PDB file of C-alpha atoms in Angstrom:
ATOM      1  CA  MET A 217      -0.500  34.803  21.591  1.00  0.00           C
ATOM      2  CA  LEU A 218       0.153  38.350  22.776  1.00  0.00           C
ATOM      3  CA  GLY A 219       1.947  38.927  26.073  1.00  0.00           C
ATOM      4  CA  LEU A 220       1.243  42.146  27.990  1.00  0.00           C
ATOM      5  CA  ILE A 221       3.574  42.978  30.856  1.00  0.00           C
ATOM      6  CA  GLY A 222       3.400  45.781  33.404  1.00  0.00           C
ATOM      7  CA  ALA A 223       5.533  46.323  36.468  1.00  0.00           C
ATOM      8  CA  MET A 224       2.869  47.411  38.950  1.00  0.00           C
ATOM      9  CA  PRO A 225      -0.615  45.990  39.596  1.00  0.00           C
ATOM     10  CA  GLU A 226      -2.212  49.300  38.598  1.00  0.00           C
ATOM     11  CA  GLU A 227      -0.629  49.062  35.146  1.00  0.00           C
ATOM     12  CA  THR A 228      -2.272  45.733  34.313  1.00  0.00           C
ATOM     13  CA  ALA A 229      -5.468  45.606  36.418  1.00  0.00           C
ATOM     14  CA  GLN A 230      -7.772  47.060  33.752  1.00  0.00           C
ATOM     15  CA  LEU A 231      -6.251  44.839  31.078  1.00  0.00           C
ATOM     16  CA  ALA A 232      -6.729  41.693  33.166  1.00  0.00           C
ATOM     17  CA  GLU A 233     -10.304  42.653  34.051  1.00  0.00           C
ATOM     18  CA  ALA A 234     -11.143  43.214  30.380  1.00  0.00           C
ATOM     19  CA  LEU A 235     -10.101  39.697  29.355  1.00  0.00           C
ATOM     20  CA  GLU A 236     -12.880  37.449  28.129  1.00  0.00           C
ATOM     21  CA  GLU A 237     -12.718  33.730  28.966  1.00  0.00           C
ATOM     22  CA  ARG A 238     -10.179  34.626  31.633  1.00  0.00           C
ATOM     23  CA  LYS A 239      -8.133  31.919  33.303  1.00  0.00           C
ATOM     24  CA  LEU A 240      -5.546  32.380  36.056  1.00  0.00           C
ATOM     25  CA  THR A 241      -2.223  30.542  36.267  1.00  0.00           C
ATOM     26  CA  GLU A 242       0.500  31.137  38.862  1.00  0.00           C
ATOM     27  CA  ARG A 243       4.178  30.740  38.071  1.00  0.00           C
ATOM     28  CA  ALA A 244       7.189  31.861  40.124  1.00  0.00           C
ATOM     29  CA  GLY A 245       5.012  34.207  42.149  1.00  0.00           C
ATOM     30  CA  LEU A 246       3.390  35.706  39.053  1.00  0.00           C
ATOM     31  CA  ARG A 247      -0.374  35.829  38.580  1.00  0.00           C
ATOM     32  CA  ILE A 248      -0.800  35.303  34.842  1.00  0.00           C
ATOM     33  CA  TYR A 249      -4.205  35.861  33.263  1.00  0.00           C
ATOM     34  CA  ARG A 250      -5.001  34.305  29.902  1.00  0.00           C
ATOM     35  CA  GLY A 251      -8.007  35.075  27.706  1.00  0.00           C
ATOM     36  CA  ILE A 252      -9.251  37.219  24.833  1.00  0.00           C
ATOM     37  CA  LEU A 253      -8.662  40.978  24.847  1.00  0.00           C
ATOM     38  CA  LYS A 254     -10.336  43.056  22.114  1.00  0.00           C
ATOM     39  CA  GLY A 255     -10.555  39.896  20.039  1.00  0.00           C
ATOM     40  CA  VAL A 256      -6.871  39.052  20.515  1.00  0.00           C
ATOM     41  CA  PRO A 257      -5.653  35.947  22.404  1.00  0.00           C
ATOM     42  CA  ALA A 258      -3.528  37.402  25.190  1.00  0.00           C
ATOM     43  CA  VAL A 259      -1.868  36.854  28.531  1.00  0.00           C
ATOM     44  CA  VAL A 260      -1.597  39.702  31.018  1.00  0.00           C
ATOM     45  CA  THR A 261       0.648  39.835  34.062  1.00  0.00           C
ATOM     46  CA  CYS A 262       2.314  42.142  36.554  1.00  0.00           C
ATOM     47  CA  ALA A 263       6.019  41.310  36.572  1.00  0.00           C
ATOM     48  CA  GLY A 264       7.096  43.413  39.527  1.00  0.00           C
ATOM     49  CA  VAL A 265       9.622  46.224  39.470  1.00  0.00           C
ATOM     50  CA  GLY A 266      13.152  45.869  38.129  1.00  0.00           C
ATOM     51  CA  LYS A 267      15.134  44.083  35.474  1.00  0.00           C
ATOM     52  CA  VAL A 268      15.283  40.585  36.977  1.00  0.00           C
ATOM     53  CA  ASN A 269      11.539  40.467  37.597  1.00  0.00           C
ATOM     54  CA  ALA A 270      10.857  41.708  34.075  1.00  0.00           C
ATOM     55  CA  ALA A 271      13.222  39.226  32.420  1.00  0.00           C
ATOM     56  CA  LEU A 272      11.865  36.291  34.410  1.00  0.00           C
ATOM     57  CA  CYS A 273       8.319  37.227  33.475  1.00  0.00           C
ATOM     58  CA  ALA A 274       9.091  37.619  29.771  1.00  0.00           C
ATOM     59  CA  GLN A 275      10.802  34.242  29.572  1.00  0.00           C
ATOM     60  CA  ILE A 276       7.950  32.465  31.360  1.00  0.00           C
ATOM     61  CA  LEU A 277       5.420  33.968  28.943  1.00  0.00           C
ATOM     62  CA  ILE A 278       7.486  32.854  25.950  1.00  0.00           C
ATOM     63  CA  SER A 279       8.439  29.390  27.222  1.00  0.00           C
ATOM     64  CA  GLU A 280       5.239  28.313  28.979  1.00  0.00           C
ATOM     65  CA  PHE A 281       2.505  30.306  27.225  1.00  0.00           C
ATOM     66  CA  GLN A 282       3.952  30.344  23.686  1.00  0.00           C
ATOM     67  CA  VAL A 283       3.707  34.116  23.503  1.00  0.00           C
ATOM     68  CA  ASP A 284       4.911  35.290  20.083  1.00  0.00           C
ATOM     69  CA  THR A 285       4.602  39.061  20.667  1.00  0.00           C
ATOM     70  CA  LEU A 286       5.482  41.071  23.774  1.00  0.00           C
ATOM     71  CA  ILE A 287       4.297  44.551  24.739  1.00  0.00           C
ATOM     72  CA  ASN A 288       5.552  46.239  27.893  1.00  0.00           C
ATOM     73  CA  THR A 289       3.237  48.947  29.180  1.00  0.00           C
ATOM     74  CA  GLY A 290       3.505  51.342  32.099  1.00  0.00           C
ATOM     75  CA  VAL A 291       4.886  54.667  33.213  1.00  0.00           C
ATOM     76  CA  ALA A 292       8.317  56.246  32.837  1.00  0.00           C
ATOM     77  CA  GLY A 293      10.309  59.360  33.581  1.00  0.00           C
ATOM     78  CA  GLY A 294      10.772  61.809  30.733  1.00  0.00           C
ATOM     79  CA  VAL A 295      14.364  62.452  29.665  1.00  0.00           C
ATOM     80  CA  ALA A 296      14.451  64.207  26.264  1.00  0.00           C
ATOM     81  CA  PRO A 297      13.620  67.935  26.469  1.00  0.00           C
ATOM     82  CA  GLU A 298      10.480  67.557  24.321  1.00  0.00           C
ATOM     83  CA  VAL A 299       9.048  64.689  26.409  1.00  0.00           C
ATOM     84  CA  ARG A 300       6.681  66.059  29.056  1.00  0.00           C
ATOM     85  CA  GLN A 301       4.473  64.711  31.795  1.00  0.00           C
ATOM     86  CA  GLY A 302       1.383  63.136  30.226  1.00  0.00           C
ATOM     87  CA  ASP A 303       3.117  62.330  26.932  1.00  0.00           C
ATOM     88  CA  VAL A 304       3.554  58.841  25.492  1.00  0.00           C
ATOM     89  CA  VAL A 305       6.818  57.328  24.257  1.00  0.00           C
ATOM     90  CA  ILE A 306       6.876  54.501  21.707  1.00  0.00           C
ATOM     91  CA  SER A 307      10.169  52.623  21.773  1.00  0.00           C
ATOM     92  CA  THR A 308      12.426  52.684  18.751  1.00  0.00           C
ATOM     93  CA  ASP A 309      14.880  50.594  20.743  1.00  0.00           C
ATOM     94  CA  ALA A 310      15.905  49.887  24.328  1.00  0.00           C
ATOM     95  CA  MET A 311      19.152  49.496  26.255  1.00  0.00           C
ATOM     96  CA  TYR A 312      20.506  49.444  29.803  1.00  0.00           C
ATOM     97  CA  HIS A 313      21.913  52.654  31.247  1.00  0.00           C
ATOM     98  CA  ASP A 314      23.447  50.949  34.294  1.00  0.00           C
ATOM     99  CA  PHE A 315      25.475  48.197  32.587  1.00  0.00           C
ATOM    100  CA  ASP A 316      29.081  49.266  33.090  1.00  0.00           C
ATOM    101  CA  SER A 317      31.976  47.194  31.763  1.00  0.00           C
ATOM    102  CA  THR A 318      34.088  50.217  30.889  1.00  0.00           C
ATOM    103  CA  PRO A 319      37.095  48.890  32.902  1.00  0.00           C
ATOM    104  CA  LEU A 320      37.227  46.084  30.305  1.00  0.00           C
ATOM    105  CA  GLY A 321      37.434  48.606  27.465  1.00  0.00           C
ATOM    106  CA  MET A 322      33.756  48.527  26.551  1.00  0.00           C
ATOM    107  CA  GLN A 323      31.356  51.418  26.111  1.00  0.00           C
ATOM    108  CA  LEU A 324      28.906  52.358  28.816  1.00  0.00           C
ATOM    109  CA  GLY A 325      25.705  50.367  28.301  1.00  0.00           C
ATOM    110  CA  GLU A 326      27.472  47.687  26.264  1.00  0.00           C
ATOM    111  CA  ILE A 327      26.693  44.167  27.484  1.00  0.00           C
ATOM    112  CA  ALA A 328      29.923  42.287  27.971  1.00  0.00           C
ATOM    113  CA  TYR A 329      30.570  39.468  25.489  1.00  0.00           C
ATOM    114  CA  MET A 330      27.253  39.902  23.715  1.00  0.00           C
ATOM    115  CA  GLU A 331      26.915  40.883  20.069  1.00  0.00           C
ATOM    116  CA  ARG A 332      24.026  43.317  20.658  1.00  0.00           C
ATOM    117  CA  SER A 333      23.387  45.756  23.481  1.00  0.00           C
ATOM    118  CA  VAL A 334      20.686  47.912  21.856  1.00  0.00           C
ATOM    119  CA  PHE A 335      17.462  46.035  21.123  1.00  0.00           C
ATOM    120  CA  PRO A 336      15.293  47.389  18.270  1.00  0.00           C
ATOM    121  CA  ALA A 337      11.513  47.371  18.658  1.00  0.00           C
ATOM    122  CA  ASP A 338       9.328  45.732  16.037  1.00  0.00           C
ATOM    123  CA  GLU A 339       8.495  48.201  13.256  1.00  0.00           C
ATOM    124  CA  ARG A 340       4.956  46.937  12.695  1.00  0.00           C
ATOM    125  CA  LEU A 341       4.108  47.281  16.383  1.00  0.00           C
ATOM    126  CA  ARG A 342       5.637  50.758  16.368  1.00  0.00           C
ATOM    127  CA  ASP A 343       3.451  51.770  13.419  1.00  0.00           C
ATOM    128  CA  LEU A 344       0.307  50.425  15.098  1.00  0.00           C
ATOM    129  CA  ALA A 345       1.132  52.272  18.319  1.00  0.00           C
ATOM    130  CA  LEU A 346       1.812  55.460  16.402  1.00  0.00           C
ATOM    131  CA  ASP A 347      -1.569  55.197  14.679  1.00  0.00           C
ATOM    132  CA  ALA A 348      -3.261  54.691  18.074  1.00  0.00           C
ATOM    133  CA  CYS A 349      -1.514  57.753  19.483  1.00  0.00           C
ATOM    134  CA  ARG A 350      -2.592  59.827  16.491  1.00  0.00           C
ATOM    135  CA  ARG A 351      -6.198  58.817  17.111  1.00  0.00           C
ATOM    136  CA  LEU A 352      -6.186  59.594  20.828  1.00  0.00           C
ATOM    137  CA  LEU A 353      -3.581  62.276  21.539  1.00  0.00           C
ATOM    138  CA  PRO A 354      -2.836  65.772  20.239  1.00  0.00           C
ATOM    139  CA  GLU A 355       0.157  66.272  17.987  1.00  0.00           C
ATOM    140  CA  GLY A 356       3.305  66.746  20.032  1.00  0.00           C
ATOM    141  CA  ARG A 357       2.108  64.593  22.949  1.00  0.00           C
ATOM    142  CA  TYR A 358       3.537  61.338  21.588  1.00  0.00           C
ATOM    143  CA  HIS A 359       7.082  60.507  20.595  1.00  0.00           C
ATOM    144  CA  GLN A 360       9.216  57.709  19.222  1.00  0.00           C
ATOM    145  CA  GLY A 361      12.599  57.216  20.811  1.00  0.00           C
ATOM    146  CA  ARG A 362      15.065  55.211  22.832  1.00  0.00           C
ATOM    147  CA  ILE A 363      14.020  53.879  26.218  1.00  0.00           C
ATOM    148  CA  VAL A 364      16.783  53.309  28.747  1.00  0.00           C
ATOM    149  CA  THR A 365      16.423  50.930  31.665  1.00  0.00           C
ATOM    150  CA  GLY A 366      18.164  50.571  35.015  1.00  0.00           C
ATOM    151  CA  ASP A 367      17.444  49.444  38.537  1.00  0.00           C
ATOM    152  CA  GLN A 368      17.098  53.058  39.637  1.00  0.00           C
ATOM    153  CA  PHE A 369      14.249  55.523  40.075  1.00  0.00           C
ATOM    154  CA  ILE A 370      15.740  58.686  38.572  1.00  0.00           C
ATOM    155  CA  ASN A 371      15.145  61.725  40.768  1.00  0.00           C
ATOM    156  CA  SER A 372      17.938  64.041  39.673  1.00  0.00           C
ATOM    157  CA  ARG A 373      18.065  66.651  36.936  1.00  0.00           C
ATOM    158  CA  GLU A 374      21.790  66.024  36.623  1.00  0.00           C
ATOM    159  CA  LYS A 375      21.210  62.299  36.029  1.00  0.00           C
ATOM    160  CA  GLN A 376      18.328  63.043  33.673  1.00  0.00           C
ATOM    161  CA  GLN A 377      20.557  65.258  31.542  1.00  0.00           C
ATOM    162  CA  TRP A 378      23.320  62.651  31.654  1.00  0.00           C
ATOM    163  CA  LEU A 379      20.937  59.990  30.326  1.00  0.00           C
ATOM    164  CA  TYR A 380      19.988  62.251  27.436  1.00  0.00           C
ATOM    165  CA  GLN A 381      23.537  63.300  26.618  1.00  0.00           C
ATOM    166  CA  THR A 382      25.030  59.809  26.984  1.00  0.00           C
ATOM    167  CA  PHE A 383      22.362  57.629  25.419  1.00  0.00           C
ATOM    168  CA  GLY A 384      20.008  59.968  23.575  1.00  0.00           C
ATOM    169  CA  ALA A 385      17.172  58.615  25.714  1.00  0.00           C
ATOM    170  CA  ALA A 386      13.576  59.728  25.320  1.00  0.00           C
ATOM    171  CA  CYS A 387      12.577  58.309  28.710  1.00  0.00           C
ATOM    172  CA  THR A 388      13.818  56.044  31.486  1.00  0.00           C
ATOM    173  CA  GLU A 389      12.265  53.231  33.505  1.00  0.00           C
ATOM    174  CA  MET A 390      13.180  49.974  35.233  1.00  0.00           C
ATOM    175  CA  GLU A 391      12.000  47.020  33.103  1.00  0.00           C
ATOM    176  CA  GLY A 392      11.772  47.650  29.359  1.00  0.00           C
ATOM    177  CA  ALA A 393      15.274  46.756  28.174  1.00  0.00           C
ATOM    178  CA  ALA A 394      15.198  43.504  30.160  1.00  0.00           C
ATOM    179  CA  ILE A 395      12.004  42.486  28.361  1.00  0.00           C
ATOM    180  CA  ALA A 396      13.524  43.609  25.064  1.00  0.00           C
ATOM    181  CA  HIS A 397      16.682  41.604  25.832  1.00  0.00           C
ATOM    182  CA  VAL A 398      14.690  38.395  26.418  1.00  0.00           C
ATOM    183  CA  ALA A 399      12.526  39.045  23.354  1.00  0.00           C
ATOM    184  CA  TYR A 400      15.631  39.506  21.197  1.00  0.00           C
ATOM    185  CA  LEU A 401      17.227  36.261  22.413  1.00  0.00           C
ATOM    186  CA  ASN A 402      14.006  34.385  21.683  1.00  0.00           C
ATOM    187  CA  GLN A 403      13.402  36.162  18.348  1.00  0.00           C
ATOM    188  CA  VAL A 404      10.057  37.485  19.551  1.00  0.00           C
ATOM    189  CA  PRO A 405       8.887  40.930  18.347  1.00  0.00           C
ATOM    190  CA  PHE A 406       8.398  43.463  21.118  1.00  0.00           C
ATOM    191  CA  LEU A 407       7.296  46.997  21.842  1.00  0.00           C
ATOM    192  CA  ILE A 408       7.619  49.218  24.899  1.00  0.00           C
ATOM    193  CA  LEU A 409       4.833  51.742  25.327  1.00  0.00           C
ATOM    194  CA  ARG A 410       5.360  54.187  28.185  1.00  0.00           C
ATOM    195  CA  SER A 411       3.317  57.123  29.439  1.00  0.00           C
ATOM    196  CA  ILE A 412       5.260  59.840  31.239  1.00  0.00           C
ATOM    197  CA  SER A 413       4.485  60.224  34.928  1.00  0.00           C
ATOM    198  CA  ASP A 414       7.329  62.576  35.850  1.00  0.00           C
ATOM    199  CA  GLY A 415      10.362  64.403  34.544  1.00  0.00           C
ATOM    200  CA  ALA A 416      13.071  62.160  36.072  1.00  0.00           C
ATOM    201  CA  ASP A 417      14.373  65.327  37.716  1.00  0.00           C
ATOM    202  CA  ASP A 418      14.616  66.735  41.233  1.00  0.00           C
ATOM    203  CA  SER A 419      10.820  66.808  41.635  1.00  0.00           C
ATOM    204  CA  SER A 420      10.096  63.431  40.024  1.00  0.00           C
ATOM    205  CA  ALA A 421       9.281  61.514  43.220  1.00  0.00           C
ATOM    206  CA  GLY A 422       6.437  63.895  44.098  1.00  0.00           C
ATOM    207  CA  ASP A 423       5.261  64.244  40.509  1.00  0.00           C
ATOM    208  CA  TYR A 424       5.209  60.467  40.110  1.00  0.00           C
ATOM    209  CA  GLN A 425       2.997  59.966  43.146  1.00  0.00           C
ATOM    210  CA  SER A 426       0.525  62.660  42.118  1.00  0.00           C
ATOM    211  CA  PHE A 427       0.307  61.854  38.401  1.00  0.00           C
ATOM    212  CA  LYS A 428       0.902  58.085  38.294  1.00  0.00           C
ATOM    213  CA  SER A 429      -2.765  57.102  37.993  1.00  0.00           C
ATOM    214  CA  GLN A 430      -3.427  59.549  35.152  1.00  0.00           C
ATOM    215  CA  ALA A 431      -0.320  58.407  33.301  1.00  0.00           C
ATOM    216  CA  ILE A 432      -1.316  54.757  33.654  1.00  0.00           C
ATOM    217  CA  GLN A 433      -4.776  55.499  32.250  1.00  0.00           C
ATOM    218  CA  ILE A 434      -3.285  57.222  29.222  1.00  0.00           C
ATOM    219  CA  GLY A 435      -1.172  54.158  28.516  1.00  0.00           C
ATOM    220  CA  VAL A 436      -4.078  51.750  28.961  1.00  0.00           C
ATOM    221  CA  ASP A 437      -6.251  53.774  26.566  1.00  0.00           C
ATOM    222  CA  ILE A 438      -3.527  53.750  23.906  1.00  0.00           C
ATOM    223  CA  LEU A 439      -2.958  50.025  24.307  1.00  0.00           C
ATOM    224  CA  MET A 440      -6.673  49.199  24.112  1.00  0.00           C
ATOM    225  CA  ASP A 441      -6.956  51.216  20.911  1.00  0.00           C
ATOM    226  CA  LEU A 442      -3.903  49.469  19.481  1.00  0.00           C
ATOM    227  CA  LEU A 443      -5.434  46.072  20.271  1.00  0.00           C
ATOM    228  CA  ALA A 444      -8.730  47.022  18.690  1.00  0.00           C
ATOM    229  CA  ASN A 445      -7.053  48.183  15.498  1.00  0.00           C
ATOM    230  CA  GLY A 446      -4.768  45.486  14.227  1.00  0.00           C
ATOM    231  CA  VAL A 447      -2.188  44.161  16.671  1.00  0.00           C
ATOM    232  CA  GLY A 448      -3.620  40.637  16.432  1.00  0.00           C
ATOM    233  CA  THR A 449      -3.954  40.504  12.660  1.00  0.00           C
TER     234      THR A 449
END
């Protein structure tokens, strides 16, 4: 069973509507739709914004719906210089940018008393997403890279540059690493697929509002192609 998680209703509405044999279940305030999507048994839900919402959602899908693959879809702010508005980022791995135990002698982003703080995405899912991007997007408009997560909407060029210099991030958002964290603990393969709505810089709030819908559509198109070409096999 494939689990598809977005943060906002707009990120999952088309996916939920496309489900065949759709059934609705409610858990912990989540509306979880189960059915068949492009021939693949799947559950689709909107987790809400932020790390706690994302982690709760991922664990419910794994524990109660026996999801054995997780894909997080949605929008993000571009961080790396080559990542532009309208591009797509496929996660190589994910980590938190706002986990700070440095007073205890740990590195920034390191999760205290945990063996792993950087969560690698599943290579097969990465390859399938890359193939989908090649089919639908021009060369140079899709990237593979690290996605960094924090409970912050980044609207500062200084912070954007800091995220790139400190973590080597391709993009930043508010849920992906939490989903990756839960997937890792449950030994479930995952992928984060993010379309870039803004530059995570001083103009990102306005850019996000004006380009969000287009960015979401790009991500949905990529995900639908991925589903139609092998993710369930």
